[in-house]
Amino acid sequence: MKDKFKGLVVGLCLGSLIASSVAYASGSQIEVYFKQLKYMFDGVEKKPTQGQGFIYDGTTYVPLRFVGEALGKEVHWDDANQTVWIGEQKIADPVAVYKDGTISQAEYDNFLAIMQLYNPAYSSSLTDPAFKKSMLNQEITNKIIAERGRALDAISYKDIAAQHLAQLKQDFAKAYSGQITWEQRISNLKLTDAIIQDNIEQSLYDNVFWKSHITDSSLRDDYMKKLQNHEYNLATVSHILIALKPAGGTERTKEEALKIANEVIMKLKNGEDFAALAKQYSDDAGSKDNGGQYVKANVNGWIPEFKQAVVSLPLNQISEPVLTQFGYHIIRVDARSTATFEEQKDALSEPYIAKEYQDFTAKELPGLIISTNLK
C-alpha cells in the first residue's frame, strides 16, 4: 500500500493539484491531511505557487519541485524511466566499476560514514589516499560477496537487520549517554536509519556466503579444544566496586575503601537488597544501574583476582572484600555455566571468515575490479 502511494506522491510533489482531503492510489482510497506549512530557507520564508504539504501515515510530504527550485535546482520528471531528476540530468561517474556492478560516490560516502559511526577513529584517516583506497576495496568486496550470499539464500534479512539496528541504537545510547544522541550523530555523518539498516542487511548476506565454506565439524573440533582449556566458563555475578579512584570523585586510600566495603558487607548480611546497595555504593558504571550484575559473562575476560574469586566462591554467598587494581570488590556468584557450541558458533567462525576474506581480496578481487575513480 505504501509503495503504491509513494508513486502518487511523486506526481503530486512535482506540481499536480489535489482538490480535497482524499487521494486515490491504484483504485484504493487513502486519507491525507493538508497543512498550511511555512517554508524557511536560510532564515528567509518562501511560499510555493502550487501544491500543499500534507500528512499521510505520520509522515509530512511537501512539494518537491518547490523545494528543489527554492534551492536553485531544476526539477524534472522522467515518466519513461519513472525517475525524478534534481539538478543536472546526468548520472555521476561511479567511483568504482567492477564485474557486474558499480559503486557511486554517494554509496562510497555512506560507507565511509558508517565506518566512522562504528569507529570514530577512522575520521583521522580520511585524508590518507591509501586508507581511502582500502575502504573502497572493502566496499567492493562487500557488494560482491553480498550478491553471492543472496544467490545462496533468497530469504529476506530485512527484519533481522532492523533488530540489529535497534540493538546498535541501544548500545550507542549506553556508550554515549549524556554526550550525543543517536539522531545527532547520524545527522552529523549525513546518514539515516534506512542507510544503516541497508548496510547491516548487506553484511548479513556477506556472512551467508562466508559461512557457506565453513563446516560444523571444523567448528566443533575448535570448540572442544577451547572447552578443555576452560575458555567457555560463564558466570552470572553481582558485585559492588569500592574504587580507589572513583570517576569524578575523590581518591581513596586502601584503608578508606576497605572500611566502606566492610560496611556494605555488613548491610548485605543484615538482609539489605544487593541491587539497591549496588546503585548506592558501586563505582562500576557498567553494572551499578543493573543491580551490580553481569549476566553469563566469560570469566576469562576478568582480571586474575576477580576471576579466581568468581570460580571459587560458593553460589549465592557474599565474598569478603577482594582487592584488585581498581579497588575492593564485594562479589556474589548467582550462577555458573558453560557456553554451548551454538552460543559460540559465530565467534568460532570469525577466524575462518577472516582467512576467506584475505584470500578473496588477495587472489580474486584484483581481477574483478575494472576501474576506480577516487577524488
mmCIF file of C-alpha atoms in Angstrom:
data_model
loop_
_atom_site.group_PDB
_atom_site.id
_atom_site.type_symbol
_atom_site.label_atom_id
_atom_site.label_comp_id
_atom_site.label_asym_id
_atom_site.label_seq_id
_atom_site.Cartn_x
_atom_site.Cartn_y
_atom_site.Cartn_z
ATOM 1 C CA MET A 1 0.000 0.000 0.000
ATOM 2 C CA LYS A 2 2.746 2.457 0.949
ATOM 3 C CA ASP A 3 4.734 1.711 -2.218
ATOM 4 C CA LYS A 4 1.693 2.409 -4.372
ATOM 5 C CA PHE A 5 1.066 5.653 -2.547
ATOM 6 C CA LYS A 6 4.665 6.810 -2.966
ATOM 7 C CA GLY A 7 4.184 6.708 -6.742
ATOM 8 C CA LEU A 8 1.251 9.052 -6.359
ATOM 9 C CA VAL A 9 3.203 11.311 -4.013
ATOM 10 C CA VAL A 10 5.913 11.824 -6.639
ATOM 11 C CA GLY A 11 3.323 13.082 -9.084
ATOM 12 C CA LEU A 12 1.747 15.354 -6.501
ATOM 13 C CA CYS A 13 5.050 16.778 -5.345
ATOM 14 C CA LEU A 14 6.039 17.612 -8.910
ATOM 15 C CA GLY A 15 3.160 20.017 -9.237
ATOM 16 C CA SER A 16 -0.126 18.142 -9.590
ATOM 17 C CA LEU A 17 -3.014 19.531 -7.548
ATOM 18 C CA ILE A 18 -5.481 17.753 -5.307
ATOM 19 C CA ALA A 19 -8.768 19.381 -4.535
ATOM 20 C CA SER A 20 -9.925 17.573 -1.385
ATOM 21 C CA SER A 21 -8.586 15.710 1.633
ATOM 22 C CA VAL A 22 -8.776 12.305 -0.088
ATOM 23 C CA ALA A 23 -6.296 10.887 -2.621
ATOM 24 C CA TYR A 24 -6.525 7.710 -4.700
ATOM 25 C CA ALA A 25 -3.768 5.185 -5.391
ATOM 26 C CA SER A 26 -4.328 2.317 -7.816
ATOM 27 C CA GLY A 27 -8.053 2.438 -7.105
ATOM 28 C CA SER A 28 -7.630 2.383 -3.311
ATOM 29 C CA GLN A 29 -8.816 5.315 -1.207
ATOM 30 C CA ILE A 30 -6.492 6.779 1.418
ATOM 31 C CA GLU A 31 -6.944 9.758 3.690
ATOM 32 C CA VAL A 32 -4.396 12.574 3.834
ATOM 33 C CA TYR A 33 -4.410 15.768 5.901
ATOM 34 C CA PHE A 34 -3.416 19.068 4.304
ATOM 35 C CA LYS A 35 -1.308 21.507 6.306
ATOM 36 C CA GLN A 36 -0.604 25.198 5.844
ATOM 37 C CA LEU A 37 3.157 24.864 6.208
ATOM 38 C CA LYS A 38 5.730 27.638 6.416
ATOM 39 C CA TYR A 39 8.964 27.054 4.459
ATOM 40 C CA MET A 40 12.136 28.794 5.684
ATOM 41 C CA PHE A 41 15.330 28.713 3.590
ATOM 42 C CA ASP A 42 18.384 30.083 5.426
ATOM 43 C CA GLY A 43 16.077 32.215 7.562
ATOM 44 C CA VAL A 44 14.027 33.541 4.618
ATOM 45 C CA GLU A 45 10.435 32.429 4.067
ATOM 46 C CA LYS A 46 9.468 31.221 0.595
ATOM 47 C CA LYS A 47 5.972 30.252 -0.487
ATOM 48 C CA PRO A 48 5.020 27.583 -3.032
ATOM 49 C CA THR A 49 2.960 28.744 -6.006
ATOM 50 C CA GLN A 50 1.175 25.401 -6.350
ATOM 51 C CA GLY A 51 0.546 22.327 -4.245
ATOM 52 C CA GLN A 52 0.289 21.989 -0.484
ATOM 53 C CA GLY A 53 2.068 19.927 2.132
ATOM 54 C CA PHE A 54 0.063 17.074 3.620
ATOM 55 C CA ILE A 55 0.364 14.294 6.183
ATOM 56 C CA TYR A 56 -0.012 10.585 5.466
ATOM 57 C CA ASP A 57 0.709 7.752 7.877
ATOM 58 C CA GLY A 58 2.609 10.033 10.267
ATOM 59 C CA THR A 59 4.909 11.487 7.572
ATOM 60 C CA THR A 60 4.718 15.063 6.268
ATOM 61 C CA TYR A 61 5.086 15.428 2.481
ATOM 62 C CA VAL A 62 5.995 18.734 0.802
ATOM 63 C CA PRO A 63 6.120 19.812 -2.886
ATOM 64 C CA LEU A 64 9.439 18.547 -4.240
ATOM 65 C CA ARG A 65 9.518 20.915 -7.217
ATOM 66 C CA PHE A 66 9.105 23.921 -4.938
ATOM 67 C CA VAL A 67 11.838 22.782 -2.544
ATOM 68 C CA GLY A 68 14.274 21.965 -5.345
ATOM 69 C CA GLU A 69 13.754 25.224 -7.212
ATOM 70 C CA ALA A 70 13.914 27.232 -3.978
ATOM 71 C CA LEU A 71 17.400 25.759 -3.533
ATOM 72 C CA GLY A 72 18.369 26.722 -7.081
ATOM 73 C CA LYS A 73 17.917 23.269 -8.629
ATOM 74 C CA GLU A 74 15.739 22.438 -11.618
ATOM 75 C CA VAL A 75 13.366 19.540 -11.057
ATOM 76 C CA HIS A 76 12.276 17.216 -13.889
ATOM 77 C CA TRP A 77 10.027 14.176 -14.011
ATOM 78 C CA ASP A 78 11.144 11.421 -16.404
ATOM 79 C CA ASP A 79 7.948 9.444 -16.896
ATOM 80 C CA ALA A 80 9.524 6.873 -19.211
ATOM 81 C CA ASN A 81 12.042 5.818 -16.550
ATOM 82 C CA GLN A 82 9.936 6.756 -13.503
ATOM 83 C CA THR A 83 12.760 8.977 -12.275
ATOM 84 C CA VAL A 84 12.883 12.363 -10.542
ATOM 85 C CA TRP A 85 15.858 14.478 -11.611
ATOM 86 C CA ILE A 86 17.012 17.288 -9.324
ATOM 87 C CA GLY A 87 19.707 19.486 -10.879
ATOM 88 C CA GLU A 88 21.695 18.143 -13.833
ATOM 89 C CA GLN A 89 20.132 15.297 -15.778
ATOM 90 C CA LYS A 90 23.147 13.060 -15.857
ATOM 91 C CA ILE A 91 24.391 10.157 -13.793
ATOM 92 C CA ALA A 92 27.528 10.997 -11.822
ATOM 93 C CA ASP A 93 30.623 8.985 -12.665
ATOM 94 C CA PRO A 94 30.968 5.992 -10.333
ATOM 95 C CA VAL A 95 33.978 5.803 -8.023
ATOM 96 C CA ALA A 96 34.366 2.120 -8.895
ATOM 97 C CA VAL A 97 33.358 -0.202 -11.692
ATOM 98 C CA TYR A 98 33.677 -3.930 -11.092
ATOM 99 C CA LYS A 99 32.370 -7.016 -12.836
ATOM 100 C CA ASP A 100 28.561 -6.898 -12.714
ATOM 101 C CA GLY A 101 28.343 -3.656 -10.721
ATOM 102 C CA THR A 102 29.352 -0.111 -9.793
ATOM 103 C CA ILE A 103 29.724 1.988 -6.648
ATOM 104 C CA SER A 104 28.564 5.591 -6.777
ATOM 105 C CA GLN A 105 30.152 8.461 -4.888
ATOM 106 C CA ALA A 106 27.100 8.612 -2.610
ATOM 107 C CA GLU A 107 27.357 4.885 -1.795
ATOM 108 C CA TYR A 108 31.058 5.225 -1.039
ATOM 109 C CA ASP A 109 30.475 8.312 1.142
ATOM 110 C CA ASN A 110 27.771 6.452 3.057
ATOM 111 C CA PHE A 111 30.107 3.515 3.624
ATOM 112 C CA LEU A 112 32.856 5.795 4.976
ATOM 113 C CA ALA A 113 30.314 7.483 7.259
ATOM 114 C CA ILE A 114 29.091 4.126 8.589
ATOM 115 C CA MET A 115 32.683 3.080 9.307
ATOM 116 C CA GLN A 116 33.117 6.309 11.302
ATOM 117 C CA LEU A 117 29.890 5.560 13.184
ATOM 118 C CA TYR A 118 31.306 2.180 14.240
ATOM 119 C CA ASN A 119 34.833 3.505 14.821
ATOM 120 C CA PRO A 120 35.190 7.305 15.230
ATOM 121 C CA ALA A 121 38.995 6.942 14.976
ATOM 122 C CA TYR A 122 38.589 6.359 11.232
ATOM 123 C CA SER A 123 37.859 10.074 10.793
ATOM 124 C CA SER A 124 41.533 10.936 11.210
ATOM 125 C CA SER A 125 42.498 8.628 8.314
ATOM 126 C CA LEU A 126 40.156 10.024 5.667
ATOM 127 C CA THR A 127 42.872 12.244 4.159
ATOM 128 C CA ASP A 128 45.134 9.222 3.589
ATOM 129 C CA PRO A 129 44.784 8.025 -0.047
ATOM 130 C CA ALA A 130 45.934 4.505 0.833
ATOM 131 C CA PHE A 131 43.280 4.252 3.569
ATOM 132 C CA LYS A 132 40.542 5.539 1.270
ATOM 133 C CA LYS A 133 41.546 3.036 -1.411
ATOM 134 C CA SER A 134 41.467 0.184 1.104
ATOM 135 C CA MET A 135 37.983 1.283 2.204
ATOM 136 C CA LEU A 136 36.827 1.339 -1.414
ATOM 137 C CA ASN A 137 38.187 -2.176 -1.956
ATOM 138 C CA GLN A 138 36.404 -3.277 1.202
ATOM 139 C CA GLU A 139 33.076 -1.914 -0.032
ATOM 140 C CA ILE A 140 33.559 -3.525 -3.465
ATOM 141 C CA THR A 141 34.210 -6.821 -1.677
ATOM 142 C CA ASN A 142 31.124 -6.350 0.491
ATOM 143 C CA LYS A 143 28.928 -5.720 -2.560
ATOM 144 C CA ILE A 144 30.239 -8.716 -4.498
ATOM 145 C CA ILE A 145 30.031 -11.128 -1.577
ATOM 146 C CA ALA A 146 26.554 -9.915 -0.569
ATOM 147 C CA GLU A 147 25.268 -10.732 -4.058
ATOM 148 C CA ARG A 148 26.786 -14.197 -3.793
ATOM 149 C CA GLY A 149 25.126 -14.587 -0.403
ATOM 150 C CA ARG A 150 21.745 -13.587 -1.862
ATOM 151 C CA ALA A 151 22.178 -16.223 -4.558
ATOM 152 C CA LEU A 152 22.639 -18.856 -1.834
ATOM 153 C CA ASP A 153 19.851 -17.640 0.451
ATOM 154 C CA ALA A 154 16.830 -15.957 -1.107
ATOM 155 C CA ILE A 155 15.073 -15.155 2.187
ATOM 156 C CA SER A 156 14.805 -11.547 3.326
ATOM 157 C CA TYR A 157 17.009 -10.370 6.178
ATOM 158 C CA LYS A 158 15.221 -7.026 6.464
ATOM 159 C CA ASP A 159 13.553 -7.777 9.805
ATOM 160 C CA ILE A 160 16.756 -9.210 11.285
ATOM 161 C CA ALA A 161 18.666 -6.119 10.108
ATOM 162 C CA ALA A 162 16.048 -3.954 11.831
ATOM 163 C CA GLN A 163 16.632 -5.876 15.076
ATOM 164 C CA HIS A 164 20.395 -5.358 14.756
ATOM 165 C CA LEU A 165 19.819 -1.636 14.174
ATOM 166 C CA ALA A 166 17.651 -1.396 17.294
ATOM 167 C CA GLN A 167 20.392 -3.107 19.332
ATOM 168 C CA LEU A 168 23.012 -0.797 17.818
ATOM 169 C CA LYS A 169 20.988 2.216 18.951
ATOM 170 C CA GLN A 170 20.736 0.823 22.480
ATOM 171 C CA ASP A 171 24.484 0.158 22.620
ATOM 172 C CA PHE A 172 25.183 3.659 21.321
ATOM 173 C CA ALA A 173 22.917 5.223 23.943
ATOM 174 C CA LYS A 174 24.785 3.373 26.719
ATOM 175 C CA ALA A 175 28.217 4.257 25.343
ATOM 176 C CA TYR A 176 27.492 7.957 24.728
ATOM 177 C CA SER A 177 24.926 8.671 27.437
ATOM 178 C CA GLY A 178 24.726 12.419 28.022
ATOM 179 C CA GLN A 179 27.285 13.220 25.307
ATOM 180 C CA ILE A 180 25.428 12.978 21.998
ATOM 181 C CA THR A 181 22.217 11.369 20.815
ATOM 182 C CA TRP A 182 21.957 8.771 18.071
ATOM 183 C CA GLU A 183 19.989 11.232 15.939
ATOM 184 C CA GLN A 184 22.648 13.921 16.331
ATOM 185 C CA ARG A 185 25.468 11.527 15.494
ATOM 186 C CA ILE A 186 23.959 10.111 12.307
ATOM 187 C CA SER A 187 22.869 13.603 11.228
ATOM 188 C CA ASN A 188 26.464 14.824 11.620
ATOM 189 C CA LEU A 189 27.589 11.907 9.446
ATOM 190 C CA LYS A 190 24.803 12.587 6.903
ATOM 191 C CA LEU A 191 23.333 9.141 7.484
ATOM 192 C CA THR A 192 19.821 7.839 8.063
ATOM 193 C CA ASP A 193 18.474 4.763 9.825
ATOM 194 C CA ALA A 194 17.479 3.366 6.432
ATOM 195 C CA ILE A 195 21.031 3.652 5.048
ATOM 196 C CA ILE A 196 22.488 1.964 8.137
ATOM 197 C CA GLN A 197 19.884 -0.807 8.072
ATOM 198 C CA ASP A 198 20.641 -1.497 4.393
ATOM 199 C CA ASN A 199 24.337 -1.798 5.266
ATOM 200 C CA ILE A 200 23.537 -4.244 8.091
ATOM 201 C CA GLU A 201 21.384 -6.324 5.743
ATOM 202 C CA GLN A 202 24.258 -6.414 3.236
ATOM 203 C CA SER A 203 26.590 -7.633 5.985
ATOM 204 C CA LEU A 204 24.151 -10.424 6.854
ATOM 205 C CA TYR A 205 24.251 -11.643 3.247
ATOM 206 C CA ASP A 206 28.055 -11.394 3.355
ATOM 207 C CA ASN A 207 28.021 -13.783 6.311
ATOM 208 C CA VAL A 208 25.731 -16.187 4.461
ATOM 209 C CA PHE A 209 28.384 -16.577 1.770
ATOM 210 C CA TRP A 210 31.430 -16.725 4.056
ATOM 211 C CA LYS A 211 29.814 -19.282 6.375
ATOM 212 C CA SER A 212 28.828 -21.492 3.449
ATOM 213 C CA HIS A 213 32.503 -22.524 3.276
ATOM 214 C CA ILE A 214 32.779 -23.499 6.945
ATOM 215 C CA THR A 215 31.860 -26.982 8.168
ATOM 216 C CA ASP A 216 30.301 -27.664 11.558
ATOM 217 C CA SER A 217 32.824 -30.430 12.152
ATOM 218 C CA SER A 218 35.729 -27.954 11.991
ATOM 219 C CA LEU A 219 33.974 -25.610 14.381
ATOM 220 C CA ARG A 220 33.136 -28.425 16.810
ATOM 221 C CA ASP A 221 36.760 -29.542 16.888
ATOM 222 C CA ASP A 222 37.791 -25.982 17.793
ATOM 223 C CA TYR A 223 35.033 -25.795 20.389
ATOM 224 C CA MET A 224 36.176 -28.985 22.158
ATOM 225 C CA LYS A 225 39.781 -27.748 22.322
ATOM 226 C CA LYS A 226 38.701 -24.456 23.882
ATOM 227 C CA LEU A 227 36.346 -26.270 26.231
ATOM 228 C CA GLN A 228 39.234 -28.364 27.563
ATOM 229 C CA ASN A 229 41.143 -25.143 28.238
ATOM 230 C CA HIS A 230 38.162 -23.762 30.268
ATOM 231 C CA GLU A 231 37.698 -20.924 27.773
ATOM 232 C CA TYR A 232 33.910 -21.157 27.906
ATOM 233 C CA ASN A 233 33.323 -20.870 31.651
ATOM 234 C CA LEU A 234 30.490 -18.423 32.257
ATOM 235 C CA ALA A 235 29.192 -16.808 35.420
ATOM 236 C CA THR A 236 26.349 -14.528 36.385
ATOM 237 C CA VAL A 237 27.851 -12.258 39.027
ATOM 238 C CA SER A 238 26.519 -9.459 41.206
ATOM 239 C CA HIS A 239 29.205 -7.169 42.521
ATOM 240 C CA ILE A 240 29.866 -3.805 44.131
ATOM 241 C CA LEU A 241 33.111 -1.940 43.485
ATOM 242 C CA ILE A 242 34.512 0.470 46.051
ATOM 243 C CA ALA A 243 37.060 2.147 43.794
ATOM 244 C CA LEU A 244 40.395 3.604 44.859
ATOM 245 C CA LYS A 245 39.967 6.236 42.143
ATOM 246 C CA PRO A 246 36.225 6.847 41.619
ATOM 247 C CA ALA A 247 35.376 8.558 38.329
ATOM 248 C CA GLY A 248 34.729 12.201 39.122
ATOM 249 C CA GLY A 249 35.267 11.611 42.829
ATOM 250 C CA THR A 250 37.972 11.877 45.470
ATOM 251 C CA GLU A 251 40.697 9.256 45.574
ATOM 252 C CA ARG A 252 40.599 6.832 48.486
ATOM 253 C CA THR A 253 43.341 5.030 50.363
ATOM 254 C CA LYS A 254 43.113 1.249 50.563
ATOM 255 C CA GLU A 255 42.134 1.596 54.209
ATOM 256 C CA GLU A 256 39.293 4.002 53.381
ATOM 257 C CA ALA A 257 37.983 1.806 50.572
ATOM 258 C CA LEU A 258 38.207 -1.336 52.731
ATOM 259 C CA LYS A 259 36.261 0.336 55.526
ATOM 260 C CA ILE A 260 33.406 1.203 53.134
ATOM 261 C CA ALA A 261 33.472 -2.311 51.652
ATOM 262 C CA ASN A 262 33.133 -3.904 55.090
ATOM 263 C CA GLU A 263 30.234 -1.577 55.904
ATOM 264 C CA VAL A 264 28.437 -2.658 52.731
ATOM 265 C CA ILE A 265 29.080 -6.345 53.502
ATOM 266 C CA MET A 266 27.558 -5.874 56.935
ATOM 267 C CA LYS A 267 24.455 -4.301 55.372
ATOM 268 C CA LEU A 268 24.148 -7.277 52.994
ATOM 269 C CA LYS A 269 24.470 -9.782 55.817
ATOM 270 C CA ASN A 270 21.732 -7.897 57.661
ATOM 271 C CA GLY A 271 19.402 -8.544 54.727
ATOM 272 C CA GLU A 272 19.582 -5.309 52.742
ATOM 273 C CA ASP A 273 18.981 -5.564 48.986
ATOM 274 C CA PHE A 274 22.091 -6.153 46.843
ATOM 275 C CA ALA A 275 20.759 -4.212 43.838
ATOM 276 C CA ALA A 276 19.852 -1.195 45.958
ATOM 277 C CA LEU A 277 23.268 -1.161 47.643
ATOM 278 C CA ALA A 278 24.997 -1.525 44.263
ATOM 279 C CA LYS A 279 23.149 1.521 42.968
ATOM 280 C CA GLN A 280 24.084 3.470 46.110
ATOM 281 C CA TYR A 281 27.726 2.449 46.592
ATOM 282 C CA SER A 282 29.203 0.848 43.472
ATOM 283 C CA ASP A 283 31.733 2.761 41.368
ATOM 284 C CA ASP A 284 31.356 0.338 38.456
ATOM 285 C CA ALA A 285 29.397 2.361 35.889
ATOM 286 C CA GLY A 286 28.907 -0.726 33.730
ATOM 287 C CA SER A 287 26.798 -2.598 36.284
ATOM 288 C CA LYS A 288 25.596 -0.370 39.143
ATOM 289 C CA ASP A 289 22.313 0.519 37.439
ATOM 290 C CA ASN A 290 21.714 -3.148 36.650
ATOM 291 C CA GLY A 291 21.785 -4.322 40.243
ATOM 292 C CA GLY A 292 25.557 -4.689 40.029
ATOM 293 C CA GLN A 293 25.031 -7.740 37.836
ATOM 294 C CA TYR A 294 26.857 -9.179 34.823
ATOM 295 C CA VAL A 295 24.860 -11.988 33.213
ATOM 296 C CA LYS A 296 26.591 -15.077 31.752
ATOM 297 C CA ALA A 297 29.911 -13.298 31.333
ATOM 298 C CA ASN A 298 33.029 -15.195 30.295
ATOM 299 C CA VAL A 299 35.200 -15.375 33.421
ATOM 300 C CA ASN A 300 38.365 -15.496 31.303
ATOM 301 C CA GLY A 301 37.870 -11.856 30.404
ATOM 302 C CA TRP A 302 38.269 -10.710 34.006
ATOM 303 C CA ILE A 303 41.445 -9.762 35.852
ATOM 304 C CA PRO A 304 43.028 -12.690 37.785
ATOM 305 C CA GLU A 305 41.973 -11.760 41.345
ATOM 306 C CA PHE A 306 38.353 -11.200 40.344
ATOM 307 C CA LYS A 307 38.262 -14.358 38.199
ATOM 308 C CA GLN A 308 39.712 -16.505 40.990
ATOM 309 C CA ALA A 309 37.100 -15.275 43.434
ATOM 310 C CA VAL A 310 34.280 -15.961 40.959
ATOM 311 C CA VAL A 311 35.352 -19.528 40.132
ATOM 312 C CA SER A 312 35.956 -20.484 43.777
ATOM 313 C CA LEU A 313 33.194 -18.699 45.706
ATOM 314 C CA PRO A 314 30.157 -20.850 46.658
ATOM 315 C CA LEU A 315 26.970 -19.826 44.858
ATOM 316 C CA ASN A 316 24.820 -17.104 46.450
ATOM 317 C CA GLN A 317 27.415 -16.341 49.131
ATOM 318 C CA ILE A 318 28.734 -12.846 49.820
ATOM 319 C CA SER A 319 32.506 -12.665 49.469
ATOM 320 C CA GLU A 320 34.965 -10.930 51.714
ATOM 321 C CA PRO A 321 36.416 -7.777 50.085
ATOM 322 C CA VAL A 322 38.509 -8.761 47.019
ATOM 323 C CA LEU A 323 41.328 -6.338 46.200
ATOM 324 C CA THR A 324 42.237 -5.644 42.564
ATOM 325 C CA GLN A 325 43.979 -2.745 40.860
ATOM 326 C CA PHE A 326 40.593 -0.983 40.732
ATOM 327 C CA GLY A 327 39.709 -1.232 44.391
ATOM 328 C CA TYR A 328 37.717 -3.577 46.620
ATOM 329 C CA HIS A 329 35.011 -5.802 45.146
ATOM 330 C CA ILE A 330 32.110 -7.366 47.007
ATOM 331 C CA ILE A 331 31.058 -10.398 44.966
ATOM 332 C CA ARG A 332 28.113 -12.758 44.869
ATOM 333 C CA VAL A 333 28.097 -15.533 42.253
ATOM 334 C CA ASP A 334 24.486 -16.104 41.198
ATOM 335 C CA ALA A 335 25.101 -18.875 38.631
ATOM 336 C CA ARG A 336 27.822 -20.725 36.718
ATOM 337 C CA SER A 337 27.538 -22.434 33.357
ATOM 338 C CA THR A 338 29.423 -23.344 30.208
ATOM 339 C CA ALA A 339 28.841 -21.675 26.847
ATOM 340 C CA THR A 340 27.275 -24.110 24.386
ATOM 341 C CA PHE A 341 28.536 -24.816 20.901
ATOM 342 C CA GLU A 342 25.588 -22.964 19.355
ATOM 343 C CA GLU A 343 26.269 -19.916 21.527
ATOM 344 C CA GLN A 344 29.898 -19.822 20.400
ATOM 345 C CA LYS A 345 29.388 -20.793 16.775
ATOM 346 C CA ASP A 346 29.593 -17.241 15.414
ATOM 347 C CA ALA A 347 32.750 -16.464 17.389
ATOM 348 C CA LEU A 348 34.329 -19.738 16.281
ATOM 349 C CA SER A 349 33.572 -18.817 12.663
ATOM 350 C CA GLU A 350 35.433 -15.496 12.812
ATOM 351 C CA PRO A 351 38.992 -16.807 12.127
ATOM 352 C CA TYR A 352 37.711 -18.802 9.155
ATOM 353 C CA ILE A 353 35.835 -15.796 7.749
ATOM 354 C CA ALA A 354 38.929 -13.613 8.183
ATOM 355 C CA LYS A 355 41.004 -16.095 6.184
ATOM 356 C CA GLU A 356 38.350 -16.381 3.464
ATOM 357 C CA TYR A 357 38.233 -12.581 3.255
ATOM 358 C CA GLN A 358 42.014 -12.253 2.989
ATOM 359 C CA ASP A 359 42.193 -14.940 0.310
ATOM 360 C CA PHE A 360 39.442 -13.277 -1.717
ATOM 361 C CA THR A 361 40.933 -9.764 -1.576
ATOM 362 C CA ALA A 362 44.433 -11.025 -2.411
ATOM 363 C CA LYS A 363 43.603 -13.516 -5.168
ATOM 364 C CA GLU A 364 40.190 -12.826 -6.718
ATOM 365 C CA LEU A 365 39.265 -9.180 -6.118
ATOM 366 C CA PRO A 366 42.015 -7.566 -8.293
ATOM 367 C CA GLY A 367 40.717 -9.426 -11.340
ATOM 368 C CA LEU A 368 37.138 -8.254 -10.723
ATOM 369 C CA ILE A 369 37.855 -4.505 -10.436
ATOM 370 C CA ILE A 370 37.581 -2.782 -13.830
ATOM 371 C CA SER A 371 38.323 0.798 -12.771
ATOM 372 C CA THR A 372 38.350 3.162 -9.771
ATOM 373 C CA ASN A 373 37.999 6.917 -9.714
ATOM 374 C CA LEU A 374 38.662 8.230 -6.213
ATOM 375 C CA LYS A 375 38.670 12.014 -6.000
#
